[in-house]
Amino acid sequence: MWGTAASATQAEGAAPASDWWEWERAGRAPLSGDGNGFTASFAADFALYAGLGLRHHRMSVDWARLEPEEGRHDRAAVARYREIITAAAEAGITPWLCLHHFTLPRWFARLGGFADEDNWRRYWLRHVDFVAESFGDLARGWQPVNEPNYYPRITYGGGPFPPARKDADAFNRVSEGIHLATAEAALALRATGKPVASIYGLSVPVALDDSPKTAVRVGNHLADHWSSWIGLVRDGVLRIRDRPAIDVPHLANVFDLIGFSYYRTTGIREGEIVPYPSGAPLSDMGYAVSADGLRRVLSKLRDDLEGTPLLVAEYGVGTSDDDLRARYLRDGLTVVNTAISEGVDVRGFFHWTGVDNYEWMRGHEVSFGLIGKDRAVRPSAAILKAEAIG
């Protein structure tokens, strides 16, 4: 499966009823505007993807557009998303749908979001059922929640997403909630008969010294980004740091594929994250551009989830240097092909992203696309096209 991935807020702009819209208006983030103009150009974008042989596309259907007020669904928004998903299929693109990519309806956020179990069990699972009913006939696959292992850090771990607080108790409750909510969504969506993949944000930490601070940071990274969800999807046991384990055997093996995003290797020195490997070129996001970390991720997944089908759900680099993007793509594909030759069951490769989009706190400054906002196809796209078509 060769494809691209995008999110609603980044491609369409913030929904007026979302927490991110409010965040922008409070001056906490750059204005997203119309994202990359996808709402007006989706049919042409799908034709570009198909021409590149990238015939799978993951998009998110924005909860805040579908249910701007609690209990009130916007039928025009449903119709618009159905039009977009239908256009994808007509262009020869297999549509995968994501239900949550970082932003929330304000009404749900104000009720506590995923930090409150009663809250998400009532409203989130109702939303999952609504999406399955509204789009299940058109979707060809599901990737329910984007990076649930990363979401707690950017919201309650001092990160820049609303409410942007550093609160250890809320961090743990959101961690439990978002992981369980993701797995429950996967279980419900499998009932549609369509494949369900995860999207965990993965990197393998590399300790660059033996300081106590580094040891703690490495341990927390492995606990938050690996141990929690692996125990959940493999064994039906969720463990969030030092909180009591939660036994949920019905949630073991809920994913047909374990999908993940990869952007960097996490080097840790004196307890701080630093670019690794040293000497590698840096992306516009400040990440060391090296595909060796992808090798590390695939190796750990092979060891921890032996025989499990895998999906590279996001791989890309934010840079204005398209030659660097091309090298990074070649290196990443070499890593994946080597892993396959060694018996790792990799089923697909999705590039982040197709068309340059809104990059959250960096606004419209960073280019992740194979295609510019002017819809000019970059030379690096030829690398994926050759693999996909050849």
Coordinates of C-alpha atoms in Angstrom, one line a residue:
M1 CA 0.0 0.0 0.0
W2 CA 1.6 3.3 -1.2
G3 CA -0.1 6.4 0.1
T4 CA -0.2 9.8 1.7
A5 CA -1.6 11.1 5.0
A6 CA -3.1 14.4 6.1
S7 CA -5.3 15.8 8.9
A8 CA -8.4 17.9 8.8
T9 CA -7.1 21.0 10.6
Q10 CA -3.9 21.0 8.7
A11 CA -5.5 20.5 5.3
E12 CA -8.9 22.3 5.8
G13 CA -8.0 24.8 8.5
A14 CA -9.4 24.9 12.0
A15 CA -13.1 24.1 12.5
P16 CA -14.9 27.1 14.0
A17 CA -16.3 24.9 16.8
S18 CA -12.9 23.4 17.7
D19 CA -10.5 24.0 20.6
W20 CA -7.8 24.8 18.0
W21 CA -9.9 27.7 16.4
E22 CA -10.2 29.2 19.9
W23 CA -6.5 28.6 20.5
E24 CA -5.6 30.5 17.3
R25 CA -7.9 33.4 18.2
A26 CA -6.3 33.7 21.6
G27 CA -2.9 34.2 19.9
R28 CA -1.6 30.8 21.1
A29 CA -0.9 29.5 17.5
P30 CA -0.6 30.9 14.0
L31 CA -3.9 31.2 12.0
S32 CA -4.5 28.1 9.9
G33 CA -6.8 29.8 7.4
D34 CA -8.0 27.3 4.9
G35 CA -5.2 24.9 5.6
N36 CA -3.7 24.1 2.2
G37 CA -6.9 24.7 0.3
F38 CA -7.9 21.0 0.3
T39 CA -11.6 21.8 0.7
A40 CA -11.6 23.4 -2.8
S41 CA -9.0 21.3 -4.5
F42 CA -9.5 17.7 -3.2
A43 CA -10.5 16.2 -6.5
A44 CA -7.4 17.6 -8.3
D45 CA -5.3 16.6 -5.3
F46 CA -6.5 13.0 -5.5
A47 CA -5.8 13.0 -9.3
L48 CA -2.2 14.1 -8.5
Y49 CA -1.8 11.3 -5.9
A50 CA -3.1 8.7 -8.3
G51 CA -0.7 9.9 -11.0
L52 CA 2.1 9.3 -8.6
G53 CA 1.0 5.8 -7.8
L54 CA 0.1 6.8 -4.3
R55 CA -3.3 5.2 -4.3
H56 CA -4.1 5.2 -0.5
H57 CA -4.9 8.3 1.4
R58 CA -5.6 8.8 5.1
M59 CA -7.7 11.9 6.0
S60 CA -9.4 12.9 9.1
V61 CA -13.1 13.7 9.4
D62 CA -13.2 16.6 11.9
W63 CA -15.3 15.9 15.0
A64 CA -15.9 19.6 15.6
R65 CA -17.3 20.0 12.1
L66 CA -19.5 16.9 12.4
E67 CA -20.8 17.7 15.9
P68 CA -20.2 21.4 16.5
E69 CA -22.5 21.3 19.5
E70 CA -23.1 18.3 21.8
G71 CA -25.8 16.2 20.3
R72 CA -26.3 18.3 17.2
H73 CA -24.8 16.9 14.0
D74 CA -24.1 19.1 11.0
R75 CA -25.7 17.2 8.0
A76 CA -24.0 19.6 5.5
A77 CA -20.6 18.6 7.0
V78 CA -21.5 14.9 6.6
A79 CA -22.5 15.5 3.0
R80 CA -19.3 17.4 2.3
Y81 CA -17.1 14.6 3.7
R82 CA -19.1 12.0 1.8
E83 CA -18.4 14.0 -1.4
I84 CA -14.7 14.1 -0.6
I85 CA -14.4 10.4 0.2
T86 CA -16.4 9.5 -2.9
A87 CA -14.1 11.7 -5.1
A88 CA -11.1 9.8 -3.7
A89 CA -12.6 6.5 -4.7
E90 CA -13.5 7.8 -8.2
A91 CA -9.9 8.9 -8.6
G92 CA -8.7 5.4 -7.8
I93 CA -7.7 6.3 -4.2
T94 CA -8.4 4.0 -1.3
P95 CA -9.7 6.2 1.5
W96 CA -8.7 5.6 5.1
L97 CA -10.4 7.6 7.8
C98 CA -9.1 9.0 11.0
L99 CA -11.5 10.2 13.7
H100 CA -9.2 12.3 16.0
H101 CA -6.0 14.1 15.0
F102 CA -5.1 16.3 18.0
T103 CA -8.1 18.8 17.9
L104 CA -11.4 18.5 19.7
P105 CA -14.9 20.1 19.7
R106 CA -14.8 22.8 22.3
W107 CA -17.8 21.4 24.1
F108 CA -16.0 18.1 24.6
A109 CA -12.8 19.7 25.6
R110 CA -14.6 21.8 28.2
L111 CA -16.2 18.7 29.7
G112 CA -12.7 17.3 30.3
G113 CA -11.9 15.6 27.0
F114 CA -10.2 12.3 27.4
A115 CA -9.2 13.0 31.0
D116 CA -12.6 11.9 32.2
E117 CA -13.5 8.2 31.6
D118 CA -17.3 8.7 31.9
N119 CA -17.0 11.6 29.5
W120 CA -15.2 9.8 26.7
R121 CA -17.1 6.6 27.1
R122 CA -20.3 8.5 26.6
Y123 CA -19.4 11.0 23.9
W124 CA -16.4 9.6 22.1
L125 CA -17.8 6.2 21.6
R126 CA -21.1 7.7 20.4
H127 CA -19.1 9.7 17.9
V128 CA -17.3 6.6 16.7
D129 CA -20.7 4.9 16.1
F130 CA -21.9 8.0 14.2
V131 CA -18.8 8.1 12.0
A132 CA -19.1 4.3 11.3
E133 CA -22.8 4.8 10.3
S134 CA -22.2 7.9 8.3
F135 CA -19.1 6.8 6.3
G136 CA -18.7 3.1 6.8
D137 CA -20.0 2.4 3.3
L138 CA -17.4 4.6 1.8
A139 CA -14.3 4.1 4.0
R140 CA -12.0 1.3 2.9
G141 CA -10.0 1.4 6.1
W142 CA -9.7 3.1 9.5
Q143 CA -6.8 4.7 11.4
P144 CA -8.9 5.9 14.4
V145 CA -6.6 8.2 16.4
N146 CA -3.4 9.9 15.5
E147 CA -0.5 9.3 17.9
P148 CA -2.4 8.5 21.2
N149 CA 0.9 7.9 22.9
Y150 CA 2.1 11.4 21.9
Y151 CA -1.1 13.3 22.6
P152 CA -0.8 13.4 26.5
R153 CA 2.6 15.1 26.3
I154 CA 1.5 17.9 24.0
T155 CA -1.6 18.7 26.0
Y156 CA -0.8 18.0 29.7
G157 CA 3.0 17.4 29.6
G158 CA 3.9 21.0 29.0
G159 CA 3.4 20.8 25.2
P160 CA 1.9 23.6 23.1
F161 CA -1.6 22.1 22.4
P162 CA -4.7 23.1 24.4
P163 CA -4.8 23.3 27.4
A164 CA -1.0 23.3 27.4
R165 CA -0.6 22.6 31.0
K166 CA 2.0 20.6 32.9
D167 CA -0.1 18.4 35.2
A168 CA 1.1 15.0 36.1
D169 CA -2.2 13.7 37.3
A170 CA -4.1 14.9 34.2
F171 CA -1.3 13.6 32.0
N172 CA -1.8 10.1 33.5
R173 CA -5.6 10.3 33.2
V174 CA -5.4 11.5 29.6
S175 CA -2.9 8.7 28.8
E176 CA -5.3 6.1 30.1
G177 CA -8.3 7.7 28.5
I178 CA -6.8 8.2 25.0
H179 CA -5.3 4.7 24.8
L180 CA -8.5 3.0 25.9
A181 CA -10.6 5.3 23.7
T182 CA -8.4 4.4 20.7
A183 CA -8.6 0.7 21.3
E184 CA -12.4 0.8 21.9
A185 CA -12.8 2.7 18.6
A186 CA -10.7 0.1 16.8
L187 CA -12.9 -2.6 18.2
A188 CA -16.1 -0.9 17.1
L189 CA -14.8 0.0 13.7
R190 CA -13.7 -3.5 12.9
A191 CA -17.4 -4.4 13.0
T192 CA -17.7 -2.5 9.6
G193 CA -15.6 -5.3 8.0
K194 CA -12.9 -2.8 7.0
P195 CA -9.2 -3.0 8.2
V196 CA -8.2 -1.0 11.2
A197 CA -4.6 0.3 11.7
S198 CA -3.1 2.3 14.6
I199 CA -1.0 5.4 14.3
Y200 CA 1.5 5.4 17.2
G201 CA 4.2 8.1 17.1
L202 CA 7.4 6.0 17.5
S203 CA 11.1 6.7 18.1
V204 CA 13.7 4.6 20.0
P205 CA 15.5 6.7 22.6
V206 CA 19.3 6.6 22.6
A207 CA 21.1 7.5 25.8
L208 CA 24.1 9.6 25.1
D209 CA 25.5 9.6 28.7
D210 CA 25.0 7.6 31.9
S211 CA 23.6 10.5 34.0
P212 CA 20.6 9.8 36.3
K213 CA 18.6 12.4 34.4
T214 CA 19.1 10.6 31.1
A215 CA 18.2 7.3 32.6
V216 CA 14.9 8.7 33.9
R217 CA 14.1 10.4 30.6
V218 CA 14.8 7.2 28.6
G219 CA 12.7 5.2 31.0
N220 CA 9.8 7.6 30.8
H221 CA 10.1 7.7 27.0
L222 CA 9.9 3.9 26.8
A223 CA 7.0 3.8 29.2
D224 CA 5.0 6.5 27.6
H225 CA 5.7 5.8 23.9
W226 CA 6.1 2.0 23.9
S227 CA 5.2 -0.1 26.9
S228 CA 1.8 1.3 27.5
W229 CA 0.2 0.6 24.1
I230 CA 2.2 -2.6 23.4
G231 CA 0.9 -4.1 26.6
L232 CA -2.6 -3.0 25.6
V233 CA -2.8 -4.3 22.0
R234 CA -0.8 -7.4 22.6
D235 CA -1.9 -8.6 26.1
G236 CA -5.0 -6.5 26.9
V237 CA -3.2 -4.8 29.8
L238 CA -2.7 -1.0 29.9
R239 CA 0.1 0.3 32.1
I240 CA 0.6 4.0 32.5
R241 CA 3.7 4.8 34.5
D242 CA 3.2 4.1 38.2
R243 CA -0.6 3.8 38.0
P244 CA -2.3 0.4 38.6
A245 CA -2.5 -1.8 35.6
I246 CA -5.9 -1.9 33.8
D247 CA -7.0 -5.3 32.6
V248 CA -9.0 -5.1 29.3
P249 CA -8.6 -8.5 27.6
H250 CA -11.3 -7.7 25.1
L251 CA -9.0 -5.0 23.7
A252 CA -6.1 -7.3 22.9
N253 CA -5.4 -7.7 19.2
V254 CA -8.0 -5.0 18.1
F255 CA -5.8 -3.7 15.3
D256 CA -5.4 -5.5 11.9
L257 CA -2.1 -3.6 11.4
I258 CA 0.1 -1.7 13.8
G259 CA 0.8 1.6 12.0
F260 CA 3.2 4.2 13.2
S261 CA 4.7 7.6 12.4
Y262 CA 8.4 8.1 12.3
Y263 CA 10.2 11.5 12.2
R264 CA 13.4 11.2 14.3
T265 CA 15.6 9.3 16.6
T266 CA 15.4 10.6 20.2
G267 CA 18.9 11.3 21.4
I268 CA 19.0 12.1 25.2
R269 CA 21.9 13.9 26.9
E270 CA 21.7 15.1 30.5
G271 CA 18.0 14.3 30.4
E272 CA 17.3 16.6 27.4
I273 CA 16.3 15.6 23.9
V274 CA 19.0 16.5 21.4
P275 CA 19.4 15.8 17.6
Y276 CA 20.8 12.4 16.9
P277 CA 22.9 11.3 15.2
S278 CA 25.2 14.2 15.6
G279 CA 26.4 15.6 12.3
A280 CA 23.3 14.7 10.4
P281 CA 21.6 17.5 8.5
L282 CA 18.7 19.2 10.5
S283 CA 15.2 19.6 9.2
D284 CA 13.3 22.9 9.6
M285 CA 11.8 21.3 12.7
G286 CA 15.2 20.9 14.2
Y287 CA 15.2 17.1 13.8
A288 CA 18.3 15.2 12.7
V289 CA 17.4 13.8 9.3
S290 CA 18.4 10.1 9.4
A291 CA 16.5 7.0 8.4
D292 CA 18.5 4.9 10.8
G293 CA 15.9 5.6 13.5
L294 CA 13.3 3.9 11.3
R295 CA 15.5 0.8 11.3
R296 CA 15.5 1.0 15.1
V297 CA 11.7 1.3 15.3
L298 CA 11.1 -1.6 12.9
S299 CA 13.6 -3.8 14.8
K300 CA 11.9 -3.1 18.1
L301 CA 8.5 -3.8 16.7
R302 CA 9.7 -7.1 15.3
D303 CA 11.0 -8.0 18.7
D304 CA 8.0 -6.8 20.7
L305 CA 5.2 -7.8 18.3
E306 CA 6.6 -10.8 16.4
G307 CA 4.7 -11.6 13.2
T308 CA 2.4 -8.6 13.4
P309 CA 1.6 -6.8 10.1
L310 CA 3.0 -3.3 10.2
L311 CA 2.2 0.0 8.4
V312 CA 4.5 3.0 8.0
A313 CA 1.6 5.4 8.5
E314 CA 3.7 8.6 8.3
Y315 CA 7.3 9.2 7.1
G316 CA 8.4 12.6 5.9
V317 CA 10.6 15.5 6.6
G318 CA 9.9 19.2 7.0
T319 CA 12.4 21.0 4.7
S320 CA 12.7 23.4 1.9
D321 CA 15.6 21.3 0.5
D322 CA 13.9 18.9 -1.8
D323 CA 17.3 17.1 -2.4
L324 CA 17.4 16.3 1.3
R325 CA 13.8 15.0 1.1
A326 CA 14.8 12.8 -1.8
R327 CA 17.8 11.4 0.0
Y328 CA 15.7 10.8 3.1
L329 CA 13.1 9.0 1.1
R330 CA 15.6 6.7 -0.6
D331 CA 17.2 5.9 2.7
G332 CA 13.9 5.2 4.3
L333 CA 12.8 2.9 1.5
T334 CA 16.1 1.0 1.7
V335 CA 15.5 0.5 5.4
V336 CA 12.0 -0.8 4.8
N337 CA 13.0 -3.1 2.0
T338 CA 15.9 -4.5 4.1
A339 CA 13.4 -5.1 7.0
I340 CA 11.1 -6.9 4.6
S341 CA 13.9 -9.1 3.4
E342 CA 14.7 -10.0 7.0
G343 CA 11.1 -11.1 7.6
V344 CA 9.4 -8.0 9.0
D345 CA 5.8 -7.9 7.7
V346 CA 5.5 -4.3 6.4
R347 CA 2.3 -3.9 4.4
G348 CA 2.5 -0.2 3.4
F349 CA 4.2 3.2 3.3
F350 CA 2.3 6.5 3.7
H351 CA 4.2 9.7 3.1
W352 CA 3.5 12.7 5.3
T353 CA 2.2 14.6 3.5
G354 CA 0.9 14.9 -0.1
V355 CA 0.5 18.7 -0.3
D356 CA 2.2 21.2 2.0
N357 CA 0.0 22.0 4.9
Y358 CA -0.5 24.0 8.1
E359 CA 2.1 22.8 10.6
W360 CA 0.6 23.7 13.9
M361 CA 2.9 26.1 15.9
R362 CA 5.0 26.6 12.8
G363 CA 2.1 27.8 10.7
H364 CA 2.7 27.7 7.0
E365 CA 6.4 27.9 7.3
V366 CA 7.5 24.3 7.0
S367 CA 7.2 22.1 3.8
F368 CA 6.4 18.5 4.4
G369 CA 4.7 17.9 1.0
L370 CA 5.7 16.0 -2.1
I371 CA 3.6 18.8 -3.7
G372 CA 3.7 22.5 -2.9
K373 CA 0.6 24.6 -2.0
D374 CA 0.7 25.9 -5.6
R375 CA 0.2 22.2 -6.6
A376 CA 3.6 21.9 -8.2
V377 CA 4.9 18.4 -7.9
R378 CA 8.4 18.3 -6.4
P379 CA 11.2 16.1 -8.0
S380 CA 11.4 14.0 -4.8
A381 CA 7.9 12.6 -5.6
A382 CA 9.5 10.7 -8.5
I383 CA 11.2 8.4 -5.9
L384 CA 7.9 7.2 -4.5
K385 CA 6.3 7.1 -7.9
A386 CA 9.0 4.7 -9.2
E387 CA 8.6 2.4 -6.2
A388 CA 4.8 2.5 -6.3
I389 CA 4.3 2.0 -10.0
G390 CA 7.4 -0.1 -10.6

